[in-house]
PDB file of C-alpha atoms in Angstrom:
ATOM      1  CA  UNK A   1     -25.370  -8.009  10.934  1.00 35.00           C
ATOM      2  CA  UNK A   2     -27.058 -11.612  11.630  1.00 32.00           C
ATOM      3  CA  UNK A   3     -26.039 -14.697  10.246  1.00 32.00           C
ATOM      4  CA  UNK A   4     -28.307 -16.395   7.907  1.00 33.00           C
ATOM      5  CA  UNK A   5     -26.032 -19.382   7.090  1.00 33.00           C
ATOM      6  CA  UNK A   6     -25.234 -22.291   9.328  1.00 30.00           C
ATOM      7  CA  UNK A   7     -22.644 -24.468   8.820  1.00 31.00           C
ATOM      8  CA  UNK A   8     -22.359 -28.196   8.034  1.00 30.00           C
ATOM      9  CA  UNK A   9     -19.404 -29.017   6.997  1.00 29.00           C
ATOM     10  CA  UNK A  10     -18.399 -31.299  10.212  1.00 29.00           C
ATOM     11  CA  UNK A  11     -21.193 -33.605   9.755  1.00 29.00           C
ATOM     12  CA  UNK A  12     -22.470 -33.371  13.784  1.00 28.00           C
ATOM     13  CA  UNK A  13     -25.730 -32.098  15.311  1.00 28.00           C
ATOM     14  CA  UNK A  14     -25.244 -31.489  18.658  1.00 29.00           C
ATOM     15  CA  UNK A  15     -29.039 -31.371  20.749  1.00 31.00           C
ATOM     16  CA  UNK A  16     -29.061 -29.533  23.932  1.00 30.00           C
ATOM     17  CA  UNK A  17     -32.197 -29.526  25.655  1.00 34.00           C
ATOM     18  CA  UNK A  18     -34.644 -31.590  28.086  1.00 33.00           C
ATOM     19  CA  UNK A  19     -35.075 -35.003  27.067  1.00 39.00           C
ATOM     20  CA  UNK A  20     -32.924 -34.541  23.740  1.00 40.00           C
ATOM     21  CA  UNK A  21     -30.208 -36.793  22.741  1.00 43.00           C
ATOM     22  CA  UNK A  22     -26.854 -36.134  21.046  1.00 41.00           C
ATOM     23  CA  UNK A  23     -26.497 -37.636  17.748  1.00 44.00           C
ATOM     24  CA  UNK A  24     -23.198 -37.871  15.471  1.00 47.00           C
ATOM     25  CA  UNK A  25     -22.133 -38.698  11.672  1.00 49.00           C
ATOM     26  CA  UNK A  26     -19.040 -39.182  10.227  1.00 54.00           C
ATOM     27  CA  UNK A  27     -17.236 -36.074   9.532  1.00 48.00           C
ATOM     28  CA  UNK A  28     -16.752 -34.774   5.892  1.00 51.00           C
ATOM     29  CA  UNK A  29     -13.907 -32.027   5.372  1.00 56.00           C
ATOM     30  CA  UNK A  30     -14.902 -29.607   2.533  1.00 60.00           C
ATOM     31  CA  UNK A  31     -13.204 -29.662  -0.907  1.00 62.00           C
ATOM     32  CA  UNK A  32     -10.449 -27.158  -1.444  1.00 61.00           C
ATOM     33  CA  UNK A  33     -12.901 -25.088  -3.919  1.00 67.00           C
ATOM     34  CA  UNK A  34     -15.808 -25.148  -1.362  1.00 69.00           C
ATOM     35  CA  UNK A  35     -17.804 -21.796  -0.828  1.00 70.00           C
ATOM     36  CA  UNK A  36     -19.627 -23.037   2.352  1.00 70.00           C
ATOM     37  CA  UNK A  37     -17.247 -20.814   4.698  1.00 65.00           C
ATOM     38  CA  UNK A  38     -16.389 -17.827   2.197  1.00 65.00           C
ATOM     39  CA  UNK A  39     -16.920 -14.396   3.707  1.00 65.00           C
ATOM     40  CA  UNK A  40     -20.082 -12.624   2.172  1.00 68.00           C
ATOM     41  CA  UNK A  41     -18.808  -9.329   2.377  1.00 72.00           C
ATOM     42  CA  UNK A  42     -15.057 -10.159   0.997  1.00 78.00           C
ATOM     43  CA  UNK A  43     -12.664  -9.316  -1.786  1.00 84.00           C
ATOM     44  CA  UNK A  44     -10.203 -12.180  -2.815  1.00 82.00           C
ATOM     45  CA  UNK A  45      -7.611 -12.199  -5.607  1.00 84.00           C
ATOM     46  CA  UNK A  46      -9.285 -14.164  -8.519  1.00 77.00           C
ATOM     47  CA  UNK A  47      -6.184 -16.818  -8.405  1.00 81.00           C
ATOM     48  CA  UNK A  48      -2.992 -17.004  -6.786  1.00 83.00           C
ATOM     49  CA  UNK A  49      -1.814 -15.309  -3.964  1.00 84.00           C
ATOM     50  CA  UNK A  50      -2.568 -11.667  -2.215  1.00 86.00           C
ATOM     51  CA  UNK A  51      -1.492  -9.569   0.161  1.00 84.00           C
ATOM     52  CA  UNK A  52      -0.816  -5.356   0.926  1.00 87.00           C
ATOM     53  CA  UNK A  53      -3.837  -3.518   0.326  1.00 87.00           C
ATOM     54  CA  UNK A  54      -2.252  -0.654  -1.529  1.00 87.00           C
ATOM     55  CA  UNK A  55      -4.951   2.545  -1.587  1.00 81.00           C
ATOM     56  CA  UNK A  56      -8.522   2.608  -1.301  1.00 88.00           C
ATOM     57  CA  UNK A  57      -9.400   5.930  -3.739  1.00 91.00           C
ATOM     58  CA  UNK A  58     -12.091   7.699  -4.529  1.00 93.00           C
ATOM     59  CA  UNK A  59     -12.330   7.874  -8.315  1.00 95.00           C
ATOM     60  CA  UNK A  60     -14.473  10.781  -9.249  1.00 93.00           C
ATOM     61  CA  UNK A  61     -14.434  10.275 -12.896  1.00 93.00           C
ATOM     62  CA  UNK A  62     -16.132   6.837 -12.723  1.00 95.00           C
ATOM     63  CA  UNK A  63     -17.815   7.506  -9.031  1.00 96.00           C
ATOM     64  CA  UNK A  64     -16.367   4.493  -7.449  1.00 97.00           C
ATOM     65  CA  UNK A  65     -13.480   3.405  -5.162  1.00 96.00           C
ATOM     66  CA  UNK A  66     -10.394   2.047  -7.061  1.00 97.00           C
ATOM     67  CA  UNK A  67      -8.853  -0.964  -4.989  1.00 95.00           C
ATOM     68  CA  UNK A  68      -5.366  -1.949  -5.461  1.00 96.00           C
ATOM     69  CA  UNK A  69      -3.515  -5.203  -3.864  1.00 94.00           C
ATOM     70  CA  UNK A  70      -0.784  -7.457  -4.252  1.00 93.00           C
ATOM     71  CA  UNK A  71      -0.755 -10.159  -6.100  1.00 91.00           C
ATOM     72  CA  UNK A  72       1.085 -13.628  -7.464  1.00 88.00           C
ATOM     73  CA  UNK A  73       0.002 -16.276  -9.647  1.00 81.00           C
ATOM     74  CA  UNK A  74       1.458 -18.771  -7.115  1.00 72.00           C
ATOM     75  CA  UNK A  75       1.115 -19.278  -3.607  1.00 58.00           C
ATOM     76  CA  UNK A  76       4.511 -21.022  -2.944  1.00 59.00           C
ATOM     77  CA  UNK A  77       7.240 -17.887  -3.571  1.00 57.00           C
ATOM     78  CA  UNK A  78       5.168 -14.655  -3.800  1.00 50.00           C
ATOM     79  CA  UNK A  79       8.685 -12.750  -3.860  1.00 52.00           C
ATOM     80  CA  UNK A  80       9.898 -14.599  -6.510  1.00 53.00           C
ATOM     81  CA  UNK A  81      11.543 -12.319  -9.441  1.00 50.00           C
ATOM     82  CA  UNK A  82       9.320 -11.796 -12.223  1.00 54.00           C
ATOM     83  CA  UNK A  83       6.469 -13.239 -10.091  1.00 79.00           C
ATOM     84  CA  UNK A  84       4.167 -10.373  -8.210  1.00 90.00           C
ATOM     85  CA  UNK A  85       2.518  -7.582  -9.782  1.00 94.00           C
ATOM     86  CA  UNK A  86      -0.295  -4.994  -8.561  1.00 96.00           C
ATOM     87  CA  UNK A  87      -4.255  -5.860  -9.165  1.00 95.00           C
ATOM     88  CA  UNK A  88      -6.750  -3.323  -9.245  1.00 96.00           C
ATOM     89  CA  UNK A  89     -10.813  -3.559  -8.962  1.00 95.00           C
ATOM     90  CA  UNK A  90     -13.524  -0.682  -8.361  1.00 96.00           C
ATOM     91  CA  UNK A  91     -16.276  -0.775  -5.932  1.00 94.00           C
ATOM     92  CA  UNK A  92     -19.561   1.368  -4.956  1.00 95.00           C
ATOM     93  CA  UNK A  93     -20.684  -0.060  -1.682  1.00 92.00           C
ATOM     94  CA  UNK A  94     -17.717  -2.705  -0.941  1.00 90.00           C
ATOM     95  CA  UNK A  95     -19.953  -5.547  -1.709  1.00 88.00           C
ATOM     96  CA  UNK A  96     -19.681  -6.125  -5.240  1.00 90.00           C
ATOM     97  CA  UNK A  97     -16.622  -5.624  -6.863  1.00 93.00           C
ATOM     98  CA  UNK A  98     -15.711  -5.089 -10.590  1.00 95.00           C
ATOM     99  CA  UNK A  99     -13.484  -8.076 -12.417  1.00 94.00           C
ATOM    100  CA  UNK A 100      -9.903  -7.946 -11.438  1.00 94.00           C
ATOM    101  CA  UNK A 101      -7.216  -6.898 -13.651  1.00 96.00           C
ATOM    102  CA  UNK A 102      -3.506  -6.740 -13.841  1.00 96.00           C
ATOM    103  CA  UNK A 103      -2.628  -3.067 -12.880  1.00 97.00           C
ATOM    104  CA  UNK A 104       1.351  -3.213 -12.711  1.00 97.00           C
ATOM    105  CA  UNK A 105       3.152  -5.517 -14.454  1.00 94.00           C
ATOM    106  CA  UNK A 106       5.829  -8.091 -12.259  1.00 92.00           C
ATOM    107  CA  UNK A 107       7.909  -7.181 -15.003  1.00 91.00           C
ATOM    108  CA  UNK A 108       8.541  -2.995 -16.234  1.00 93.00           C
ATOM    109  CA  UNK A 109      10.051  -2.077 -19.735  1.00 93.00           C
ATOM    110  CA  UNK A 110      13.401  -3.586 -20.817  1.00 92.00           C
ATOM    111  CA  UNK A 111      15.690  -1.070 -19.456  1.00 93.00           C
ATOM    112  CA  UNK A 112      19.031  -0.906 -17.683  1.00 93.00           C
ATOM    113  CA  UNK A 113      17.691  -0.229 -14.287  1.00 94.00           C
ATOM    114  CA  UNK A 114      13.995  -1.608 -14.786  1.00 95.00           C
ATOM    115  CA  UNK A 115      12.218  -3.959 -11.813  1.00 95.00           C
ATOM    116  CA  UNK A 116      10.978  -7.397 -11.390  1.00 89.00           C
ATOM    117  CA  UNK A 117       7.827  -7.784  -8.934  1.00 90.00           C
ATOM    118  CA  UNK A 118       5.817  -5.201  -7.892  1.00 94.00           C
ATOM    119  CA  UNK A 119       5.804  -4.439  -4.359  1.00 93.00           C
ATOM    120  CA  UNK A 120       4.106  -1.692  -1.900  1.00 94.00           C
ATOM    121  CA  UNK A 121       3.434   1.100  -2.834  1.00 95.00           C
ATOM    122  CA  UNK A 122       1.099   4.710  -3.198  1.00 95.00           C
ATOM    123  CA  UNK A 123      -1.576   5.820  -5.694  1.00 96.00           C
ATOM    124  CA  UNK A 124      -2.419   9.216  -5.929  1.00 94.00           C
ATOM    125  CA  UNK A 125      -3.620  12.049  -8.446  1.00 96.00           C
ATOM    126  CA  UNK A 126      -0.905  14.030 -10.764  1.00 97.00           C
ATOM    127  CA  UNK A 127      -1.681  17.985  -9.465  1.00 96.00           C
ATOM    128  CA  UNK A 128      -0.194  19.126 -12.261  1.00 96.00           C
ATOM    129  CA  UNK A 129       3.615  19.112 -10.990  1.00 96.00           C
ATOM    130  CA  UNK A 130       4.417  16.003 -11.782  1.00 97.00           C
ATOM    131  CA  UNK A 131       6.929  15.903 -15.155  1.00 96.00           C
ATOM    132  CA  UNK A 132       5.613  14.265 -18.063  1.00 96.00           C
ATOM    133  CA  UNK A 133       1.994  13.537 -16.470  1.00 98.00           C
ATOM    134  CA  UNK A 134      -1.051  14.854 -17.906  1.00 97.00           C
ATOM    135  CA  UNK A 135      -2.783  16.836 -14.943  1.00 97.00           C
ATOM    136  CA  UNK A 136      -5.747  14.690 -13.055  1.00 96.00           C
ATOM    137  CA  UNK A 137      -4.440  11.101 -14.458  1.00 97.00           C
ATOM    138  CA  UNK A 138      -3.290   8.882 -11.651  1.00 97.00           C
ATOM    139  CA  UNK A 139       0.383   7.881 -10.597  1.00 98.00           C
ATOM    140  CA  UNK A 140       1.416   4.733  -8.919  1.00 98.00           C
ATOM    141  CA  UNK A 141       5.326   5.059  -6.816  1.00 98.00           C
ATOM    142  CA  UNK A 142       6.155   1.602  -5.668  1.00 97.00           C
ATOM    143  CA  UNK A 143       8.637  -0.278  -5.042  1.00 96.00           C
ATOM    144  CA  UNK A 144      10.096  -3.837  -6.146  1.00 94.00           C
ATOM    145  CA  UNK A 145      13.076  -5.569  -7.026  1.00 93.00           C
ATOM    146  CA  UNK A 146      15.930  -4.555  -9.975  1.00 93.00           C
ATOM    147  CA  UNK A 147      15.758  -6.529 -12.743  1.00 91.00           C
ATOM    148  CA  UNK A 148      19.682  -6.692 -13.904  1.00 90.00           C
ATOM    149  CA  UNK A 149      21.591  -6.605 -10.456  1.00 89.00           C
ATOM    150  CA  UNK A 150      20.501  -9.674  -8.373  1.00 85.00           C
ATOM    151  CA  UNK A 151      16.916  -7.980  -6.785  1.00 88.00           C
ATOM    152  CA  UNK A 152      18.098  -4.277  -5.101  1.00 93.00           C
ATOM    153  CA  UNK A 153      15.019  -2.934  -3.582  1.00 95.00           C
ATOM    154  CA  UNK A 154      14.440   0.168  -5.132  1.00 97.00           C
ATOM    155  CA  UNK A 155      11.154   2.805  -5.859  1.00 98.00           C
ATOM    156  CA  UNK A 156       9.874   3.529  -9.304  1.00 98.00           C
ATOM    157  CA  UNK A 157       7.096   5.186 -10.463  1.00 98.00           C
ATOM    158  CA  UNK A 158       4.108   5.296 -13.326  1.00 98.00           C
ATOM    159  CA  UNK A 159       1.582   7.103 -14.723  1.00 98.00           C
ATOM    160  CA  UNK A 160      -2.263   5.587 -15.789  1.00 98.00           C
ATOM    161  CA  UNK A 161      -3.747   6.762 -19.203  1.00 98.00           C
ATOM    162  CA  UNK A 162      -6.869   4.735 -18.463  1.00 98.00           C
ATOM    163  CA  UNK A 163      -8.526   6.269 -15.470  1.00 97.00           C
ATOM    164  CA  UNK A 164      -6.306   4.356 -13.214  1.00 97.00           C
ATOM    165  CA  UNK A 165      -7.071   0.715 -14.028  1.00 98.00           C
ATOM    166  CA  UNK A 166      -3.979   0.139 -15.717  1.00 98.00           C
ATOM    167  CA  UNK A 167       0.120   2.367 -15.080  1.00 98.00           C
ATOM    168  CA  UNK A 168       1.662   1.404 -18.376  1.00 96.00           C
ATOM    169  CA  UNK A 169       3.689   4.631 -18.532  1.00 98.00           C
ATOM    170  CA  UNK A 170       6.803   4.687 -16.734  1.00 97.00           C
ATOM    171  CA  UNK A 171       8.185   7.487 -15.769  1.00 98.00           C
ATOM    172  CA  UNK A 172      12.246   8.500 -15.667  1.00 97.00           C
ATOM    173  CA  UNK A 173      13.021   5.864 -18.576  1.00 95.00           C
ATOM    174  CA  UNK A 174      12.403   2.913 -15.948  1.00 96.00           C
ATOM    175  CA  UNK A 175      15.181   3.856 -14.098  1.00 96.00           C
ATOM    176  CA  UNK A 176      14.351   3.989 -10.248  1.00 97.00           C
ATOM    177  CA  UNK A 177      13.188   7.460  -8.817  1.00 98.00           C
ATOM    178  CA  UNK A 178      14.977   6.423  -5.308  1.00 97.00           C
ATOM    179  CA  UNK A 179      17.594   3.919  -5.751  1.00 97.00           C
ATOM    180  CA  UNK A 180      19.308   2.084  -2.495  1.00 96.00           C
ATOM    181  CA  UNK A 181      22.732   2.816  -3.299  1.00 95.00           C
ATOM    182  CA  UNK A 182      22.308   6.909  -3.287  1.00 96.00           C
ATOM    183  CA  UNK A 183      24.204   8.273  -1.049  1.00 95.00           C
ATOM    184  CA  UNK A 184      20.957   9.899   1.292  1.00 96.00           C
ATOM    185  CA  UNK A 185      19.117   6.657   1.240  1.00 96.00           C
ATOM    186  CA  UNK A 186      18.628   3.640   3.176  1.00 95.00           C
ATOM    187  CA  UNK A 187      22.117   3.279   5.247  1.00 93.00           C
ATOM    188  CA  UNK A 188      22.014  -0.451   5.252  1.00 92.00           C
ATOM    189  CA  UNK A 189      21.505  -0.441   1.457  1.00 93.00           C
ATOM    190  CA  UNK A 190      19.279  -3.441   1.266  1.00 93.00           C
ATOM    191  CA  UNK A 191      15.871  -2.004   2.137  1.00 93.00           C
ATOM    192  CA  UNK A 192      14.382   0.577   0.202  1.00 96.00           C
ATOM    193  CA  UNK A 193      10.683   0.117  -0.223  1.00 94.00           C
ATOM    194  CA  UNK A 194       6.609   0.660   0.820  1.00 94.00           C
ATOM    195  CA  UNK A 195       6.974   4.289  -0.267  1.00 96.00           C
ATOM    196  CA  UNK A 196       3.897   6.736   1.417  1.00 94.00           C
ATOM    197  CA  UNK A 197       3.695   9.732  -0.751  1.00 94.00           C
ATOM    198  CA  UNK A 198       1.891  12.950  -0.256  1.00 91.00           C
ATOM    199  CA  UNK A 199       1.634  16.569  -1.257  1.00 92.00           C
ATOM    200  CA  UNK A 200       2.544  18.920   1.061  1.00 87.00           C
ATOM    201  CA  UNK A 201       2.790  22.579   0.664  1.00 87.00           C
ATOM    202  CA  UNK A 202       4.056  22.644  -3.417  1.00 92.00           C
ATOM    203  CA  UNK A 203       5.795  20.274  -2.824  1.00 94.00           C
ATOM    204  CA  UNK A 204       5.862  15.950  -2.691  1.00 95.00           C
ATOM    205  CA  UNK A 205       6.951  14.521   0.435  1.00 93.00           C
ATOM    206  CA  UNK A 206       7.543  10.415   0.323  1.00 95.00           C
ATOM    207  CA  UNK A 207       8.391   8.308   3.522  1.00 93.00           C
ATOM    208  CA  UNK A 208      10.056   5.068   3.068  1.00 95.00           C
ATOM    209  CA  UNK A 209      10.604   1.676   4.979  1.00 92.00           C
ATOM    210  CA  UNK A 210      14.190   1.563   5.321  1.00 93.00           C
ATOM    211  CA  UNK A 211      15.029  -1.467   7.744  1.00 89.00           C
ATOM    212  CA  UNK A 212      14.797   0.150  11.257  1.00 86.00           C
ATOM    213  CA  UNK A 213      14.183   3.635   9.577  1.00 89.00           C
ATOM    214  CA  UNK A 214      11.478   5.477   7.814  1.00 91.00           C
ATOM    215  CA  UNK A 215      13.556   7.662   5.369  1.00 94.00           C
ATOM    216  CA  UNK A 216      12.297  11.107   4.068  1.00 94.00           C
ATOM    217  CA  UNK A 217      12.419  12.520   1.039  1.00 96.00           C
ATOM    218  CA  UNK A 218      10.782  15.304  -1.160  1.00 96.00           C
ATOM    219  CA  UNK A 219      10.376  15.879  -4.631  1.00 97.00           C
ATOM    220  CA  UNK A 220       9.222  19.333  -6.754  1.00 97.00           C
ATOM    221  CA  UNK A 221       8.417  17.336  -9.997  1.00 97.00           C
ATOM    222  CA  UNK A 222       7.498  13.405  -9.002  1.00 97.00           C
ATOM    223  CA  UNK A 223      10.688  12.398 -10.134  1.00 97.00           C
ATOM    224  CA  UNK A 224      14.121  14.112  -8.375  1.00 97.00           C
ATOM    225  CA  UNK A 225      14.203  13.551  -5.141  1.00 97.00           C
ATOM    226  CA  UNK A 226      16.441  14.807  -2.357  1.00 97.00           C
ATOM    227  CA  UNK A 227      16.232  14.825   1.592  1.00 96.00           C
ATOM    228  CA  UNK A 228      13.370  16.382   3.073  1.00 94.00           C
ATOM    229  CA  UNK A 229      15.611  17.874   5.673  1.00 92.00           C
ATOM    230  CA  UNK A 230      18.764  19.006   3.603  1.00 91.00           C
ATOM    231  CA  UNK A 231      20.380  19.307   7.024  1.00 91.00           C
ATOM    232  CA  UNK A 232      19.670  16.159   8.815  1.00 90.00           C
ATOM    233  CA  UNK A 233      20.195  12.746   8.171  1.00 90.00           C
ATOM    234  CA  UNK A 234      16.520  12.871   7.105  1.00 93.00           C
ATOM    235  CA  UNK A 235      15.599   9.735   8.618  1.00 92.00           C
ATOM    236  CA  UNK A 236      12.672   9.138  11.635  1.00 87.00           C
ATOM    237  CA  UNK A 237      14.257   6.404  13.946  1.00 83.00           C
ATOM    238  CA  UNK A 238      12.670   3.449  15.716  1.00 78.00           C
ATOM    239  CA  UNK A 239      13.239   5.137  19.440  1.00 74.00           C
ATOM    240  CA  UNK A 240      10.584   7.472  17.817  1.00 74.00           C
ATOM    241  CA  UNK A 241       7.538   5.271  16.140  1.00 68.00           C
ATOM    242  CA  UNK A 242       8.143   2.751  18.590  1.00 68.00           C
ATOM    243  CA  UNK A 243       8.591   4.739  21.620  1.00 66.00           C
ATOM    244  CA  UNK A 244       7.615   2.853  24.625  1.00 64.00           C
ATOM    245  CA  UNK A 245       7.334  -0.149  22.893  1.00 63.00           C
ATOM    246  CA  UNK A 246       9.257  -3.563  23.307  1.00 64.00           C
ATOM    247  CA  UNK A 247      11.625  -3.405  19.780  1.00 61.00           C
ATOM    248  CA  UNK A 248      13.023  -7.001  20.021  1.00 65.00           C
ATOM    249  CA  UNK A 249      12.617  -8.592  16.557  1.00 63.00           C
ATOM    250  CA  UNK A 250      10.312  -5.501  15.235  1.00 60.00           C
ATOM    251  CA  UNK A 251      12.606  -4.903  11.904  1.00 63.00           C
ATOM    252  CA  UNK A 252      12.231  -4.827   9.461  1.00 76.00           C
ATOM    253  CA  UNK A 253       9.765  -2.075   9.172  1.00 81.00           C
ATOM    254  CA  UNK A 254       7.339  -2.145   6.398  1.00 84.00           C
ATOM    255  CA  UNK A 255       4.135  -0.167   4.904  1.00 85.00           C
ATOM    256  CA  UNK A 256       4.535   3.637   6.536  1.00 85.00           C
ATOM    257  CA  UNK A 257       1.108   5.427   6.143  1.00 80.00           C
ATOM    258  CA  UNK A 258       0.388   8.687   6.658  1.00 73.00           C
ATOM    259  CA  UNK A 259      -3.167  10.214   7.288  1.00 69.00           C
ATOM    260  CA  UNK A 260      -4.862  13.277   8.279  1.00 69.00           C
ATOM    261  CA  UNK A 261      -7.735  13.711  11.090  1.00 72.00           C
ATOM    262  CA  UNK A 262     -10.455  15.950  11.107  1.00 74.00           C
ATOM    263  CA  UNK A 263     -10.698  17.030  14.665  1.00 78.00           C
ATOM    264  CA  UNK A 264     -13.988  17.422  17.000  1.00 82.00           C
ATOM    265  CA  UNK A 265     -13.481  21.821  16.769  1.00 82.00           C
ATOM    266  CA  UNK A 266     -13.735  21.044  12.770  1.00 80.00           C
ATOM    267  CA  UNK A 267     -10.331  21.524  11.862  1.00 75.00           C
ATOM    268  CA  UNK A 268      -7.676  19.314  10.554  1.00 66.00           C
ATOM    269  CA  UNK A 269      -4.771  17.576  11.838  1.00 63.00           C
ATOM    270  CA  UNK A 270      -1.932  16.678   9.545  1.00 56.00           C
ATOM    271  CA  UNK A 271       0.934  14.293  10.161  1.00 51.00           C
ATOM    272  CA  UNK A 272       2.659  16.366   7.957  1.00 41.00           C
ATOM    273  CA  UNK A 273       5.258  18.631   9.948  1.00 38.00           C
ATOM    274  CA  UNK A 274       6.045  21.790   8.946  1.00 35.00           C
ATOM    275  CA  UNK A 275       9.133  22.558   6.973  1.00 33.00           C
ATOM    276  CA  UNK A 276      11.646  23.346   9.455  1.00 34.00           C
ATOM    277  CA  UNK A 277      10.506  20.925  11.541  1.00 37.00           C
ATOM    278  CA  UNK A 278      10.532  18.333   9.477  1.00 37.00           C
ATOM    279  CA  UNK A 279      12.498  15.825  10.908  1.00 39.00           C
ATOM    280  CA  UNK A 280      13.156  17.151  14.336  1.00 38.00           C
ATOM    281  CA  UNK A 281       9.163  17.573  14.649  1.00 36.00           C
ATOM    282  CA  UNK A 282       8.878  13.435  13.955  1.00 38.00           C
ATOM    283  CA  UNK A 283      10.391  12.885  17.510  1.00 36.00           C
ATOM    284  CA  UNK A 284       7.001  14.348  18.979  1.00 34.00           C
ATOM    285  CA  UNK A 285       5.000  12.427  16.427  1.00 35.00           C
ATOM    286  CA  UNK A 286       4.029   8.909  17.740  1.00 33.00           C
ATOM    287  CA  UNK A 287       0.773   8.256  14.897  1.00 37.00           C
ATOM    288  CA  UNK A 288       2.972   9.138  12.144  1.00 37.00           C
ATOM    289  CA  UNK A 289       3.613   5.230  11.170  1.00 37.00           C
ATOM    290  CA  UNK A 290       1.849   2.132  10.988  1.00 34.00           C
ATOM    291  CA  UNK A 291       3.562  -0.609  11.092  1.00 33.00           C
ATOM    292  CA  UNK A 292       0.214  -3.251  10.922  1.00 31.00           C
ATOM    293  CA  UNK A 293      -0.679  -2.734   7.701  1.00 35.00           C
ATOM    294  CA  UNK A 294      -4.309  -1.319   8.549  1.00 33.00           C
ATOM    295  CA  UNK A 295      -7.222  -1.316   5.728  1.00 34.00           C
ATOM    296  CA  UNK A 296      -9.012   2.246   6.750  1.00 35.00           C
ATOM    297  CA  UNK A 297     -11.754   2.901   4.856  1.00 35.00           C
ATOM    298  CA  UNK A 298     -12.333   6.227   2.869  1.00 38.00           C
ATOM    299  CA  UNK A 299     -14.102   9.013   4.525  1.00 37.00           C
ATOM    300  CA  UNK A 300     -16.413   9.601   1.685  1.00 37.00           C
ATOM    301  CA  UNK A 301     -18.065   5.746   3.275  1.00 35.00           C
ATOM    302  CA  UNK A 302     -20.421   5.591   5.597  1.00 32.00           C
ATOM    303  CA  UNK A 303     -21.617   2.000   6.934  1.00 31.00           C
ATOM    304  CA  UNK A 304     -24.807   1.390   7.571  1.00 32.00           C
ATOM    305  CA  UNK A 305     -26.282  -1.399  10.204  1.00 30.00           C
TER     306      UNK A 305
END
């Protein structure tokens, strides 16, 4: 790609050359609302603050790509209660973007277990096992804070009756559909959150950022969850997604993704283990989290020069 704009903003023309002189001005700093250096090719929260990329997904109803981010109306506490909720835009070619709107609300449905701020989590399309979810409308699991107890991390979950722009419909009365404090769940019951969810095999599999630990649980209807190994702690430890890697100040962990590969011999390679190897299987598994939250970009896109 070639640039077509210079920039000006410093006020000085430097001349190299035979016989050419160097000449300078005063220099001028931009205003705060100045477009001279904004990206081209760039999507930027509409006011506020953003941050988390939650899932780039093809929409085949509208044939576009539903974006969804993070987002605050201020800058100066993004984690504030009450204070950060999801946005949502569509795109065809990642250029031009639709207007933003509010997708998740910082604040769910008065209820005794409800959240404040919207934090990471997964979009993905109801199969038809999901309880209370019309088949093909899209479901949002994320996590946030609780309302009612002093800010718990904790996962909910919510169903879209609008082709995904907006999840107004919560599911399991607001209440959380992993909660900290469960026995199975995060062992240092403060983090519980970023949840990754998947199908797999009839089932729902959903790994979560646990402090040190991605916990792993699965689910037959979207909404009861238990370990994925019923065995096992059901946890994948740092010595294994960090292996061989300085873990000094690495923890919290945040944003576990997981992805499949098409490999060169045409076939498919899932991070997925299989059942009874579920857990154990993880220790062999070094791509199964990402700890930089990465943007990747559907494979239905292909960039041109």
């Amino acid at each position: 790609m070639k640039l077509t704009n210079t920039l000006l903003s410093t006020g000085a023309l430097v001349a190299l050359g035979l016989g050419m002189t160097l000449t300078t001005t005063t220099v001028h700093a931009d205003s705060v609302t100045s477009t001279a250096h904004e990206s081209i090719y760039h999507l930027t929260t509409k006011d506020g603050w953003s941050n988390d990329l939650q899932t780039i997904a093809w929409n085949s109803k509208g044939n576009y790509y539903d974006l969804y981010f993070l987002h605050s109306k201020t800058s100066d506490d993004p984690n504030e209660a009450g204070d950060q909720n999801w946005y949502h835009t569509t795109t065809k070619d990642f250029v031009h973007f639709t207007p933003q709107n509010e997708a998740i609300k910082a604040d769910g449905p008065e209820a005794p277990y409800t959240w404040t701020s919207a934090w990471t989590g997964t979009v993905l399309v109801n199969n038809g096992q999901i309880a209370g979810v019309p088949k093909g409308a899209q479901v949002a699991y994320f996590s946030g804070l609780e309302k009612h107890d002093g800010g718990s991390q904790n996962i909910w979950g919510a169903w879209s009756s609008d082709n995904g722009k907006t999840f107004s419909h919560v599911l399991n009365g607001a209440s959380p559909v992993i909660d900290h404090s469960w026995n199975f769940t995060s062992h240092n019951k403060v983090d519980e959150r970023d949840p990754s969810v998947v199908y797999w095999h009839g089932k729902m599999l959903m790994y979560v950022a646990e402090g040190n630990e991605i916990g792993v649980y699965q689910s037959h209807d979207g909404i009861h969850c238990s370990k994925a190994d019923p065995h096992g702690a059901s946890k994948v430890g740092m010595g294994t997604y960090l292996r061989g890697i300085n873990t000094q100040d690495s923890t919290p962990v945040e944003c576990p993704a997981l992805r499949t590969m098409k490999m060169p011999n045409g076939k498919f390679f899932s991070l997925v283990p299989k059942p009874h190897m579920l857990v154990k299987l993880l220790e062999h598994i070094t791509l199964l989290v990402i700890l930089i939250k990465m943007d990747f970009l559907p494979p239905k896109l292909m960039l041109k020069d």
